[in-house]
Amino acid sequence: MPQNESKELLEALDAMKKEKNQENAERLTKLLEEIEVLVPAVMPKNTDPAILKQMSSSTPETPHPVPEGAQPLPCILQNEAGQKFFPIFTSNEQIEKGEGVPRYPITLNMPFKSCIDLIVKIKGVEGAVINPYTHNILMNINRENDASGGPEPIQLSEPEFHALVRKQMEAALLPGKIFTEGEDFIKDLCSREGECLVEFFKEPYAQIGCPYNADDYDFMTLSISDTLQLTRISMPHENSYPGTAETLFVTWNPEEKKAGYYGVLNAKRGEFNKLMEITPEGKAIDHGPAPGEGNELQSIIDIANAKSSK
C-alpha cells in the first residue's frame, strides 16, 4: 500500500511542478515506476449490494482487498477545455489535500506501470494527472500503436459517484467559468438560471440521463451597493452528499470587475456545515462553520466588502 512519499519522490514532484523539462520528467517517471499509487474508482451500476457493503468497510488505515466479483472503474477527471485525465495520487495525504472535495467512493492500490497500461486502453483520455490537488502534473500518453482507440469511454453511473460529478461542477467548472468569463457569464447565469447550470451535466450524464432540471435551482440576485451584486443559488436536494453545496453565492464588483464565489457545504451527520470560498486561482478557503440560515447573506456581504476595501 502507498505510504508517505519518500523525500526523493517529493523533491522530484516539486521540481517537475516548478520546471517541466525532460530531465525532471525522466527522474520523476523512474521513481514512479518503482512504487504503487492510489487510483480513485467507482463501482458500476447494478453492482451486488453485498459487494458494495464489503468494500465500504475498507479505509485508508485498514484497506481490504477488492472482493471477488467486484469490477471497479477508474474515475476520470475533465478540465474546462473538455480534456479527460486519469487521476493518480502518490499517497493518502495527497488525496486528503483536496479541501472541500468529498472523499472518493473507492481508491485502488496499483503499480504505476499498470496505470499507464490501463490509460492506453481508455478512449478519449489524454493522459494522467499526478496529485491533482497539489502538484497537478500532466503526463501525456503515447498511443502510436492504439489504432482502435480502445474500448468506449467509461461512464460514471454509480450512485455514489453522483457526489463527485456534482462536486466537479460546483468546485471547478462553475467557478472556472465565473472567473475566466466574468461579467458576461454572470449575466448569462442570472438570466438563464438553472438552465445554465444543467448544461454542465450534459456530458457526464449523456448515457444515463441527468438527474437535475432547471427548476431544481432557486436563484435570488440582489444589488447590495454600487460595488456589490450578490446572487444566491439554492442547490437541489437530490444527490446532496457531504461535501456538496447546499447553497452557492456569486458576487460581482462592477467597479473592479471582480467576481467572488462561495458555498455552504453539506456536512456529515453530527458536524456543522462549512462556508467555503474558491479563489480565482482555484484555491479552496475554509471560512469555518457556516452561519445560521438567515445570516448567510450578511456573512458573504461582509467577506466581499472586506476584500474590496483592501
PDB file of C-alpha atoms in Angstrom:
ATOM      1  CA  MET A   1       0.000   0.000   0.000  1.00  0.00           C
ATOM      2  CA  PRO A   2       1.300   3.524  -0.758  1.00  0.00           C
ATOM      3  CA  GLN A   3       2.859   5.168   2.284  1.00  0.00           C
ATOM      4  CA  ASN A   4       4.044   8.724   2.713  1.00  0.00           C
ATOM      5  CA  GLU A   5       6.134   9.769  -0.250  1.00  0.00           C
ATOM      6  CA  SER A   6       9.872   9.442   0.095  1.00  0.00           C
ATOM      7  CA  LYS A   7      11.864  12.631   0.319  1.00  0.00           C
ATOM      8  CA  GLU A   8      13.334  11.848  -3.096  1.00  0.00           C
ATOM      9  CA  LEU A   9       9.894  11.449  -4.686  1.00  0.00           C
ATOM     10  CA  LEU A  10       8.562  14.654  -3.113  1.00  0.00           C
ATOM     11  CA  GLU A  11      11.602  16.552  -4.361  1.00  0.00           C
ATOM     12  CA  ALA A  12      11.059  15.148  -7.861  1.00  0.00           C
ATOM     13  CA  LEU A  13       7.363  16.099  -7.789  1.00  0.00           C
ATOM     14  CA  ASP A  14       8.157  19.625  -6.597  1.00  0.00           C
ATOM     15  CA  ALA A  15      10.892  20.015  -9.222  1.00  0.00           C
ATOM     16  CA  MET A  16       8.569  18.898 -12.020  1.00  0.00           C
ATOM     17  CA  LYS A  17       5.839  21.266 -10.840  1.00  0.00           C
ATOM     18  CA  LYS A  18       8.328  24.144 -10.815  1.00  0.00           C
ATOM     19  CA  GLU A  19      10.006  23.380 -14.131  1.00  0.00           C
ATOM     20  CA  LYS A  20       8.638  20.905 -16.675  1.00  0.00           C
ATOM     21  CA  ASN A  21      11.704  19.751 -18.580  1.00  0.00           C
ATOM     22  CA  GLN A  22      12.973  16.418 -19.915  1.00  0.00           C
ATOM     23  CA  GLU A  23      15.423  15.836 -17.083  1.00  0.00           C
ATOM     24  CA  ASN A  24      12.819  16.352 -14.356  1.00  0.00           C
ATOM     25  CA  ALA A  25      10.268  14.246 -16.247  1.00  0.00           C
ATOM     26  CA  GLU A  26      12.649  11.297 -16.606  1.00  0.00           C
ATOM     27  CA  ARG A  27      13.655  11.479 -12.952  1.00  0.00           C
ATOM     28  CA  LEU A  28      10.034  11.539 -11.768  1.00  0.00           C
ATOM     29  CA  THR A  29       8.930   8.746 -14.109  1.00  0.00           C
ATOM     30  CA  LYS A  30      11.746   6.486 -12.932  1.00  0.00           C
ATOM     31  CA  LEU A  31      10.739   6.971  -9.286  1.00  0.00           C
ATOM     32  CA  LEU A  32       7.041   6.435 -10.007  1.00  0.00           C
ATOM     33  CA  GLU A  33       7.745   3.186 -11.830  1.00  0.00           C
ATOM     34  CA  GLU A  34       9.103   1.746  -8.583  1.00  0.00           C
ATOM     35  CA  ILE A  35       6.030   2.384  -6.425  1.00  0.00           C
ATOM     36  CA  GLU A  36       2.336   1.658  -6.016  1.00  0.00           C
ATOM     37  CA  VAL A  37      -0.019   4.600  -6.366  1.00  0.00           C
ATOM     38  CA  LEU A  38      -3.655   5.318  -5.490  1.00  0.00           C
ATOM     39  CA  VAL A  39      -6.366   5.499  -8.164  1.00  0.00           C
ATOM     40  CA  PRO A  40      -9.923   6.767  -7.379  1.00  0.00           C
ATOM     41  CA  ALA A  41     -12.649   4.448  -8.604  1.00  0.00           C
ATOM     42  CA  VAL A  42     -16.395   3.782  -8.585  1.00  0.00           C
ATOM     43  CA  MET A  43     -18.479   0.632  -8.870  1.00  0.00           C
ATOM     44  CA  PRO A  44     -20.609   0.014 -11.974  1.00  0.00           C
ATOM     45  CA  LYS A  45     -24.363   0.381 -11.842  1.00  0.00           C
ATOM     46  CA  ASN A  46     -26.235  -2.656 -10.520  1.00  0.00           C
ATOM     47  CA  THR A  47     -23.244  -3.974  -8.548  1.00  0.00           C
ATOM     48  CA  ASP A  48     -24.317  -6.578  -5.985  1.00  0.00           C
ATOM     49  CA  PRO A  49     -25.178  -4.671  -2.747  1.00  0.00           C
ATOM     50  CA  ALA A  50     -23.274  -7.314  -0.759  1.00  0.00           C
ATOM     51  CA  ILE A  51     -20.089  -6.393  -2.633  1.00  0.00           C
ATOM     52  CA  LEU A  52     -20.683  -2.667  -2.044  1.00  0.00           C
ATOM     53  CA  LYS A  53     -21.187  -3.308   1.677  1.00  0.00           C
ATOM     54  CA  GLN A  54     -17.998  -5.351   1.866  1.00  0.00           C
ATOM     55  CA  MET A  55     -16.000  -2.658   0.071  1.00  0.00           C
ATOM     56  CA  SER A  56     -17.450   0.149   2.222  1.00  0.00           C
ATOM     57  CA  SER A  57     -15.682  -1.273   5.267  1.00  0.00           C
ATOM     58  CA  SER A  58     -12.281  -0.613   3.686  1.00  0.00           C
ATOM     59  CA  THR A  59     -10.483   2.548   4.859  1.00  0.00           C
ATOM     60  CA  PRO A  60      -7.060   4.085   4.142  1.00  0.00           C
ATOM     61  CA  GLU A  61      -5.959   2.895   7.594  1.00  0.00           C
ATOM     62  CA  THR A  62      -7.355  -0.652   7.186  1.00  0.00           C
ATOM     63  CA  PRO A  63      -7.560  -1.384   3.453  1.00  0.00           C
ATOM     64  CA  HIS A  64      -9.266  -4.581   2.284  1.00  0.00           C
ATOM     65  CA  PRO A  65      -8.593  -6.498  -0.942  1.00  0.00           C
ATOM     66  CA  VAL A  66     -11.086  -5.978  -3.768  1.00  0.00           C
ATOM     67  CA  PRO A  67     -13.774  -8.688  -3.279  1.00  0.00           C
ATOM     68  CA  GLU A  68     -14.239 -11.421  -5.841  1.00  0.00           C
ATOM     69  CA  GLY A  69     -16.775 -10.309  -8.436  1.00  0.00           C
ATOM     70  CA  ALA A  70     -16.095  -6.609  -7.941  1.00  0.00           C
ATOM     71  CA  GLN A  71     -15.214  -4.664 -11.087  1.00  0.00           C
ATOM     72  CA  PRO A  72     -14.352  -1.106 -10.048  1.00  0.00           C
ATOM     73  CA  LEU A  73     -13.990   1.502 -12.788  1.00  0.00           C
ATOM     74  CA  PRO A  74     -11.341   4.230 -12.516  1.00  0.00           C
ATOM     75  CA  CYS A  75     -12.622   7.784 -12.190  1.00  0.00           C
ATOM     76  CA  ILE A  76     -11.859  10.247 -14.965  1.00  0.00           C
ATOM     77  CA  LEU A  77     -11.350  13.973 -14.418  1.00  0.00           C
ATOM     78  CA  GLN A  78     -12.216  16.587 -17.027  1.00  0.00           C
ATOM     79  CA  ASN A  79     -10.820  20.103 -17.287  1.00  0.00           C
ATOM     80  CA  GLU A  80     -12.577  23.220 -18.582  1.00  0.00           C
ATOM     81  CA  ALA A  81     -11.325  22.548 -22.112  1.00  0.00           C
ATOM     82  CA  GLY A  82     -13.080  19.167 -22.112  1.00  0.00           C
ATOM     83  CA  GLN A  83      -9.856  17.132 -21.919  1.00  0.00           C
ATOM     84  CA  LYS A  84     -10.032  13.968 -19.822  1.00  0.00           C
ATOM     85  CA  PHE A  85      -7.299  12.734 -17.499  1.00  0.00           C
ATOM     86  CA  PHE A  86      -6.720   9.696 -15.314  1.00  0.00           C
ATOM     87  CA  PRO A  87      -6.044  10.887 -11.724  1.00  0.00           C
ATOM     88  CA  ILE A  88      -3.157   9.297  -9.815  1.00  0.00           C
ATOM     89  CA  PHE A  89      -2.233  10.055  -6.198  1.00  0.00           C
ATOM     90  CA  THR A  90       1.107   9.178  -4.634  1.00  0.00           C
ATOM     91  CA  SER A  91      -0.284   8.894  -1.078  1.00  0.00           C
ATOM     92  CA  ASN A  92      -3.451   9.180   1.012  1.00  0.00           C
ATOM     93  CA  GLU A  93      -2.163  12.543   2.238  1.00  0.00           C
ATOM     94  CA  GLN A  94      -2.281  13.868  -1.323  1.00  0.00           C
ATOM     95  CA  ILE A  95      -5.944  12.837  -1.624  1.00  0.00           C
ATOM     96  CA  GLU A  96      -6.801  14.483   1.701  1.00  0.00           C
ATOM     97  CA  LYS A  97      -5.364  17.797   0.483  1.00  0.00           C
ATOM     98  CA  GLY A  98      -8.418  18.265  -1.740  1.00  0.00           C
ATOM     99  CA  GLU A  99     -10.083  20.803   0.572  1.00  0.00           C
ATOM    100  CA  GLY A 100     -13.840  20.829   0.184  1.00  0.00           C
ATOM    101  CA  VAL A 101     -13.774  17.806  -2.149  1.00  0.00           C
ATOM    102  CA  PRO A 102     -15.767  14.774  -0.987  1.00  0.00           C
ATOM    103  CA  ARG A 103     -13.913  11.507  -0.453  1.00  0.00           C
ATOM    104  CA  TYR A 104     -13.776   9.176  -3.421  1.00  0.00           C
ATOM    105  CA  PRO A 105     -16.028   6.130  -3.009  1.00  0.00           C
ATOM    106  CA  ILE A 106     -13.121   3.731  -3.611  1.00  0.00           C
ATOM    107  CA  THR A 107      -9.345   4.004  -4.001  1.00  0.00           C
ATOM    108  CA  LEU A 108      -7.351   1.240  -5.650  1.00  0.00           C
ATOM    109  CA  ASN A 109      -3.699   0.443  -4.964  1.00  0.00           C
ATOM    110  CA  MET A 110      -1.958  -0.107  -8.297  1.00  0.00           C
ATOM    111  CA  PRO A 111       1.594  -0.198  -9.593  1.00  0.00           C
ATOM    112  CA  PHE A 112       2.248   2.961 -11.557  1.00  0.00           C
ATOM    113  CA  LYS A 113       3.153   0.889 -14.631  1.00  0.00           C
ATOM    114  CA  SER A 114      -0.266  -0.794 -14.506  1.00  0.00           C
ATOM    115  CA  CYS A 115      -1.930   2.629 -14.504  1.00  0.00           C
ATOM    116  CA  ILE A 116      -0.139   3.588 -17.703  1.00  0.00           C
ATOM    117  CA  ASP A 117      -1.142   0.287 -19.354  1.00  0.00           C
ATOM    118  CA  LEU A 118      -4.761   0.945 -18.373  1.00  0.00           C
ATOM    119  CA  ILE A 119      -4.809   4.558 -19.584  1.00  0.00           C
ATOM    120  CA  VAL A 120      -3.750   3.497 -23.086  1.00  0.00           C
ATOM    121  CA  LYS A 121      -6.901   1.347 -23.320  1.00  0.00           C
ATOM    122  CA  ILE A 122      -9.346   4.124 -22.363  1.00  0.00           C
ATOM    123  CA  LYS A 123     -10.659   6.017 -25.361  1.00  0.00           C
ATOM    124  CA  GLY A 124     -10.740   9.806 -25.075  1.00  0.00           C
ATOM    125  CA  VAL A 125      -8.300  10.099 -22.174  1.00  0.00           C
ATOM    126  CA  GLU A 126      -5.344  12.395 -22.847  1.00  0.00           C
ATOM    127  CA  GLY A 127      -3.105  11.001 -20.119  1.00  0.00           C
ATOM    128  CA  ALA A 128      -2.563  11.046 -16.364  1.00  0.00           C
ATOM    129  CA  VAL A 129      -2.626  13.846 -13.822  1.00  0.00           C
ATOM    130  CA  ILE A 130      -0.386  13.272 -10.810  1.00  0.00           C
ATOM    131  CA  ASN A 131      -1.663  14.624  -7.463  1.00  0.00           C
ATOM    132  CA  PRO A 132      -4.388  16.888  -8.956  1.00  0.00           C
ATOM    133  CA  TYR A 133      -4.860  18.894  -5.724  1.00  0.00           C
ATOM    134  CA  THR A 134      -1.204  19.755  -5.173  1.00  0.00           C
ATOM    135  CA  HIS A 135       1.323  19.136  -7.939  1.00  0.00           C
ATOM    136  CA  ASN A 136      -1.196  18.802 -10.814  1.00  0.00           C
ATOM    137  CA  ILE A 137       1.411  17.315 -13.152  1.00  0.00           C
ATOM    138  CA  LEU A 138       0.025  16.224 -16.536  1.00  0.00           C
ATOM    139  CA  MET A 139       1.561  13.229 -18.301  1.00  0.00           C
ATOM    140  CA  ASN A 140       0.524  12.625 -21.905  1.00  0.00           C
ATOM    141  CA  ILE A 141       0.294   9.024 -23.106  1.00  0.00           C
ATOM    142  CA  ASN A 142       1.827   7.711 -26.336  1.00  0.00           C
ATOM    143  CA  ARG A 143      -0.853   5.917 -28.413  1.00  0.00           C
ATOM    144  CA  GLU A 144       1.166   5.138 -31.553  1.00  0.00           C
ATOM    145  CA  ASN A 145       0.007   1.512 -31.606  1.00  0.00           C
ATOM    146  CA  ASP A 146      -3.549   2.173 -30.457  1.00  0.00           C
ATOM    147  CA  ALA A 147      -5.312   2.304 -33.826  1.00  0.00           C
ATOM    148  CA  SER A 148      -8.669   1.187 -32.483  1.00  0.00           C
ATOM    149  CA  GLY A 149      -8.738   3.790 -29.731  1.00  0.00           C
ATOM    150  CA  GLY A 150      -9.580   1.135 -27.134  1.00  0.00           C
ATOM    151  CA  PRO A 151     -12.966   0.499 -25.535  1.00  0.00           C
ATOM    152  CA  GLU A 152     -15.770   3.018 -25.198  1.00  0.00           C
ATOM    153  CA  PRO A 153     -15.290   5.851 -22.670  1.00  0.00           C
ATOM    154  CA  ILE A 154     -16.017   4.927 -19.071  1.00  0.00           C
ATOM    155  CA  GLN A 155     -19.435   6.142 -17.907  1.00  0.00           C
ATOM    156  CA  LEU A 156     -19.545   7.266 -14.279  1.00  0.00           C
ATOM    157  CA  SER A 157     -23.005   5.969 -13.392  1.00  0.00           C
ATOM    158  CA  GLU A 158     -22.553   4.536  -9.876  1.00  0.00           C
ATOM    159  CA  PRO A 159     -24.927   6.368  -7.463  1.00  0.00           C
ATOM    160  CA  GLU A 160     -22.099   7.092  -5.028  1.00  0.00           C
ATOM    161  CA  PHE A 161     -20.276   8.923  -7.791  1.00  0.00           C
ATOM    162  CA  HIS A 162     -23.083  11.471  -8.213  1.00  0.00           C
ATOM    163  CA  ALA A 163     -21.387  13.474  -5.467  1.00  0.00           C
ATOM    164  CA  LEU A 164     -18.132  13.639  -7.418  1.00  0.00           C
ATOM    165  CA  VAL A 165     -19.818  14.688 -10.667  1.00  0.00           C
ATOM    166  CA  ARG A 166     -21.747  17.352  -8.803  1.00  0.00           C
ATOM    167  CA  LYS A 167     -18.668  18.486  -6.886  1.00  0.00           C
ATOM    168  CA  GLN A 168     -16.705  18.877 -10.107  1.00  0.00           C
ATOM    169  CA  MET A 169     -19.375  21.296 -11.319  1.00  0.00           C
ATOM    170  CA  GLU A 170     -19.645  23.173  -8.012  1.00  0.00           C
ATOM    171  CA  ALA A 171     -15.949  23.393  -7.132  1.00  0.00           C
ATOM    172  CA  ALA A 172     -14.246  23.548 -10.542  1.00  0.00           C
ATOM    173  CA  LEU A 173     -16.337  24.010 -13.692  1.00  0.00           C
ATOM    174  CA  LEU A 174     -18.747  26.687 -12.464  1.00  0.00           C
ATOM    175  CA  PRO A 175     -16.164  28.876 -10.666  1.00  0.00           C
ATOM    176  CA  GLY A 176     -13.823  28.361 -13.625  1.00  0.00           C
ATOM    177  CA  LYS A 177     -16.429  29.886 -15.937  1.00  0.00           C
ATOM    178  CA  ILE A 178     -17.155  32.711 -13.495  1.00  0.00           C
ATOM    179  CA  PHE A 179     -13.521  33.713 -13.100  1.00  0.00           C
ATOM    180  CA  THR A 180     -12.496  33.324 -16.751  1.00  0.00           C
ATOM    181  CA  GLU A 181     -15.559  34.874 -18.426  1.00  0.00           C
ATOM    182  CA  GLY A 182     -16.540  37.291 -15.660  1.00  0.00           C
ATOM    183  CA  GLU A 183     -19.450  39.638 -16.226  1.00  0.00           C
ATOM    184  CA  ASP A 184     -20.615  38.029 -19.481  1.00  0.00           C
ATOM    185  CA  PHE A 185     -21.076  34.625 -17.882  1.00  0.00           C
ATOM    186  CA  ILE A 186     -22.574  36.024 -14.661  1.00  0.00           C
ATOM    187  CA  LYS A 187     -25.201  37.881 -16.722  1.00  0.00           C
ATOM    188  CA  ASP A 188     -25.990  34.682 -18.597  1.00  0.00           C
ATOM    189  CA  LEU A 189     -26.174  32.743 -15.313  1.00  0.00           C
ATOM    190  CA  CYS A 190     -28.567  35.233 -13.749  1.00  0.00           C
ATOM    191  CA  SER A 191     -30.657  35.319 -16.913  1.00  0.00           C
ATOM    192  CA  ARG A 192     -30.996  31.593 -17.637  1.00  0.00           C
ATOM    193  CA  GLU A 193     -30.503  30.424 -14.041  1.00  0.00           C
ATOM    194  CA  GLY A 194     -30.975  26.655 -13.662  1.00  0.00           C
ATOM    195  CA  GLU A 195     -30.943  26.127 -17.411  1.00  0.00           C
ATOM    196  CA  CYS A 196     -27.366  27.405 -17.427  1.00  0.00           C
ATOM    197  CA  LEU A 197     -26.280  25.094 -14.585  1.00  0.00           C
ATOM    198  CA  VAL A 198     -27.843  21.945 -16.006  1.00  0.00           C
ATOM    199  CA  GLU A 199     -25.650  22.356 -19.103  1.00  0.00           C
ATOM    200  CA  PHE A 200     -22.596  21.441 -17.001  1.00  0.00           C
ATOM    201  CA  PHE A 201     -24.020  17.940 -16.547  1.00  0.00           C
ATOM    202  CA  LYS A 202     -24.701  17.250 -20.212  1.00  0.00           C
ATOM    203  CA  GLU A 203     -21.600  15.142 -20.840  1.00  0.00           C
ATOM    204  CA  PRO A 204     -21.301  13.194 -17.550  1.00  0.00           C
ATOM    205  CA  TYR A 205     -24.933  12.084 -17.792  1.00  0.00           C
ATOM    206  CA  ALA A 206     -25.119  11.648 -21.570  1.00  0.00           C
ATOM    207  CA  GLN A 207     -25.843   7.917 -21.317  1.00  0.00           C
ATOM    208  CA  ILE A 208     -27.991   7.658 -18.187  1.00  0.00           C
ATOM    209  CA  GLY A 209     -29.979  10.905 -18.110  1.00  0.00           C
ATOM    210  CA  CYS A 210     -29.319  13.965 -15.981  1.00  0.00           C
ATOM    211  CA  PRO A 211     -30.963  13.772 -12.528  1.00  0.00           C
ATOM    212  CA  TYR A 212     -31.407  17.567 -12.411  1.00  0.00           C
ATOM    213  CA  ASN A 213     -33.580  20.029 -14.291  1.00  0.00           C
ATOM    214  CA  ALA A 214     -33.641  23.827 -14.413  1.00  0.00           C
ATOM    215  CA  ASP A 215     -36.421  24.091 -11.841  1.00  0.00           C
ATOM    216  CA  ASP A 216     -34.308  22.347  -9.191  1.00  0.00           C
ATOM    217  CA  TYR A 217     -32.305  25.573  -8.705  1.00  0.00           C
ATOM    218  CA  ASP A 218     -33.659  28.670  -6.957  1.00  0.00           C
ATOM    219  CA  PHE A 219     -31.960  31.996  -7.737  1.00  0.00           C
ATOM    220  CA  MET A 220     -32.068  35.338  -5.960  1.00  0.00           C
ATOM    221  CA  THR A 221     -29.963  38.273  -7.189  1.00  0.00           C
ATOM    222  CA  LEU A 222     -29.568  41.424  -5.102  1.00  0.00           C
ATOM    223  CA  SER A 223     -27.875  44.765  -5.828  1.00  0.00           C
ATOM    224  CA  ILE A 224     -26.322  45.375  -2.433  1.00  0.00           C
ATOM    225  CA  SER A 225     -24.426  48.531  -3.387  1.00  0.00           C
ATOM    226  CA  ASP A 226     -22.673  50.238  -6.290  1.00  0.00           C
ATOM    227  CA  THR A 227     -19.751  47.844  -5.745  1.00  0.00           C
ATOM    228  CA  LEU A 228     -21.543  44.610  -4.920  1.00  0.00           C
ATOM    229  CA  GLN A 229     -24.067  42.411  -6.705  1.00  0.00           C
ATOM    230  CA  LEU A 230     -24.836  39.122  -4.952  1.00  0.00           C
ATOM    231  CA  THR A 231     -26.545  36.027  -6.374  1.00  0.00           C
ATOM    232  CA  ARG A 232     -27.738  33.264  -4.064  1.00  0.00           C
ATOM    233  CA  ILE A 233     -28.334  29.810  -5.594  1.00  0.00           C
ATOM    234  CA  SER A 234     -30.193  27.112  -3.669  1.00  0.00           C
ATOM    235  CA  MET A 235     -28.961  23.724  -4.856  1.00  0.00           C
ATOM    236  CA  PRO A 236     -31.016  20.538  -5.492  1.00  0.00           C
ATOM    237  CA  HIS A 237     -31.732  18.182  -2.590  1.00  0.00           C
ATOM    238  CA  GLU A 238     -31.283  15.154  -4.819  1.00  0.00           C
ATOM    239  CA  ASN A 239     -27.768  13.653  -4.568  1.00  0.00           C
ATOM    240  CA  SER A 240     -26.971  16.037  -1.735  1.00  0.00           C
ATOM    241  CA  TYR A 241     -23.957  14.364  -0.142  1.00  0.00           C
ATOM    242  CA  PRO A 242     -21.471  15.635   2.475  1.00  0.00           C
ATOM    243  CA  GLY A 243     -19.126  17.985   0.659  1.00  0.00           C
ATOM    244  CA  THR A 244     -21.631  19.066  -1.983  1.00  0.00           C
ATOM    245  CA  ALA A 245     -23.142  22.534  -1.823  1.00  0.00           C
ATOM    246  CA  GLU A 246     -26.401  23.337  -0.107  1.00  0.00           C
ATOM    247  CA  THR A 247     -26.160  26.948  -1.287  1.00  0.00           C
ATOM    248  CA  LEU A 248     -23.823  28.822  -3.638  1.00  0.00           C
ATOM    249  CA  PHE A 249     -23.118  32.555  -3.699  1.00  0.00           C
ATOM    250  CA  VAL A 250     -21.682  34.534  -6.617  1.00  0.00           C
ATOM    251  CA  THR A 251     -20.549  38.115  -6.067  1.00  0.00           C
ATOM    252  CA  TRP A 252     -19.664  40.739  -8.671  1.00  0.00           C
ATOM    253  CA  ASN A 253     -17.964  44.082  -8.178  1.00  0.00           C
ATOM    254  CA  PRO A 254     -18.922  46.260 -11.209  1.00  0.00           C
ATOM    255  CA  GLU A 255     -16.246  48.868 -10.450  1.00  0.00           C
ATOM    256  CA  GLU A 256     -13.310  46.478 -10.028  1.00  0.00           C
ATOM    257  CA  LYS A 257     -14.701  43.899 -12.474  1.00  0.00           C
ATOM    258  CA  LYS A 258     -14.003  41.143  -9.939  1.00  0.00           C
ATOM    259  CA  ALA A 259     -16.049  38.075  -9.070  1.00  0.00           C
ATOM    260  CA  GLY A 260     -16.293  36.066  -5.860  1.00  0.00           C
ATOM    261  CA  TYR A 261     -17.503  32.506  -5.332  1.00  0.00           C
ATOM    262  CA  TYR A 262     -18.670  30.913  -2.063  1.00  0.00           C
ATOM    263  CA  GLY A 263     -20.602  27.861  -0.951  1.00  0.00           C
ATOM    264  CA  VAL A 264     -22.224  26.411   2.125  1.00  0.00           C
ATOM    265  CA  LEU A 265     -21.210  22.735   2.038  1.00  0.00           C
ATOM    266  CA  ASN A 266     -23.261  19.917   3.486  1.00  0.00           C
ATOM    267  CA  ALA A 267     -21.578  18.236   6.457  1.00  0.00           C
ATOM    268  CA  LYS A 268     -21.585  14.694   7.733  1.00  0.00           C
ATOM    269  CA  ARG A 269     -24.181  13.871  10.358  1.00  0.00           C
ATOM    270  CA  GLY A 270     -23.224  15.408  13.695  1.00  0.00           C
ATOM    271  CA  GLU A 271     -20.960  18.048  12.126  1.00  0.00           C
ATOM    272  CA  PHE A 272     -21.546  21.680  11.124  1.00  0.00           C
ATOM    273  CA  ASN A 273     -21.919  22.799   7.519  1.00  0.00           C
ATOM    274  CA  LYS A 274     -18.893  24.728   6.249  1.00  0.00           C
ATOM    275  CA  LEU A 275     -18.621  28.058   4.482  1.00  0.00           C
ATOM    276  CA  MET A 276     -16.051  27.677   1.711  1.00  0.00           C
ATOM    277  CA  GLU A 277     -14.623  30.050  -0.875  1.00  0.00           C
ATOM    278  CA  ILE A 278     -12.980  29.241  -4.209  1.00  0.00           C
ATOM    279  CA  THR A 279     -10.429  31.834  -5.337  1.00  0.00           C
ATOM    280  CA  PRO A 280      -9.672  32.807  -8.969  1.00  0.00           C
ATOM    281  CA  GLU A 281      -6.571  30.600  -8.656  1.00  0.00           C
ATOM    282  CA  GLY A 282      -8.732  27.599  -7.750  1.00  0.00           C
ATOM    283  CA  LYS A 283      -7.688  27.521  -4.096  1.00  0.00           C
ATOM    284  CA  ALA A 284     -10.302  26.455  -1.523  1.00  0.00           C
ATOM    285  CA  ILE A 285     -10.516  28.655   1.598  1.00  0.00           C
ATOM    286  CA  ASP A 286     -12.317  27.359   4.686  1.00  0.00           C
ATOM    287  CA  HIS A 287     -14.208  30.164   6.469  1.00  0.00           C
ATOM    288  CA  GLY A 288     -15.281  27.840   9.273  1.00  0.00           C
ATOM    289  CA  PRO A 289     -18.783  26.718  10.287  1.00  0.00           C
ATOM    290  CA  ALA A 290     -21.498  28.140   8.069  1.00  0.00           C
ATOM    291  CA  PRO A 291     -23.652  30.889   9.618  1.00  0.00           C
ATOM    292  CA  GLY A 292     -27.213  30.024  10.531  1.00  0.00           C
ATOM    293  CA  GLU A 293     -29.964  30.286   7.958  1.00  0.00           C
ATOM    294  CA  GLY A 294     -30.873  33.938   7.545  1.00  0.00           C
ATOM    295  CA  ASN A 295     -27.351  35.117   8.349  1.00  0.00           C
ATOM    296  CA  GLU A 296     -25.628  33.644   5.294  1.00  0.00           C
ATOM    297  CA  LEU A 297     -26.145  36.667   3.046  1.00  0.00           C
ATOM    298  CA  GLN A 298     -24.706  39.079   5.582  1.00  0.00           C
ATOM    299  CA  SER A 299     -21.646  36.867   6.091  1.00  0.00           C
ATOM    300  CA  ILE A 300     -20.946  36.801   2.341  1.00  0.00           C
ATOM    301  CA  ILE A 301     -21.502  40.561   2.102  1.00  0.00           C
ATOM    302  CA  ASP A 302     -19.038  41.151   4.948  1.00  0.00           C
ATOM    303  CA  ILE A 303     -16.365  38.955   3.331  1.00  0.00           C
ATOM    304  CA  ALA A 304     -16.854  40.531  -0.103  1.00  0.00           C
ATOM    305  CA  ASN A 305     -16.757  44.088   1.280  1.00  0.00           C
ATOM    306  CA  ALA A 306     -13.621  43.312   3.261  1.00  0.00           C
ATOM    307  CA  LYS A 307     -11.904  42.166   0.075  1.00  0.00           C
ATOM    308  CA  SER A 308     -12.978  45.307  -1.802  1.00  0.00           C
ATOM    309  CA  SER A 309     -11.630  47.587   0.911  1.00  0.00           C
ATOM    310  CA  LYS A 310      -8.112  46.134   0.720  1.00  0.00           C
TER     311      LYS A 310
END
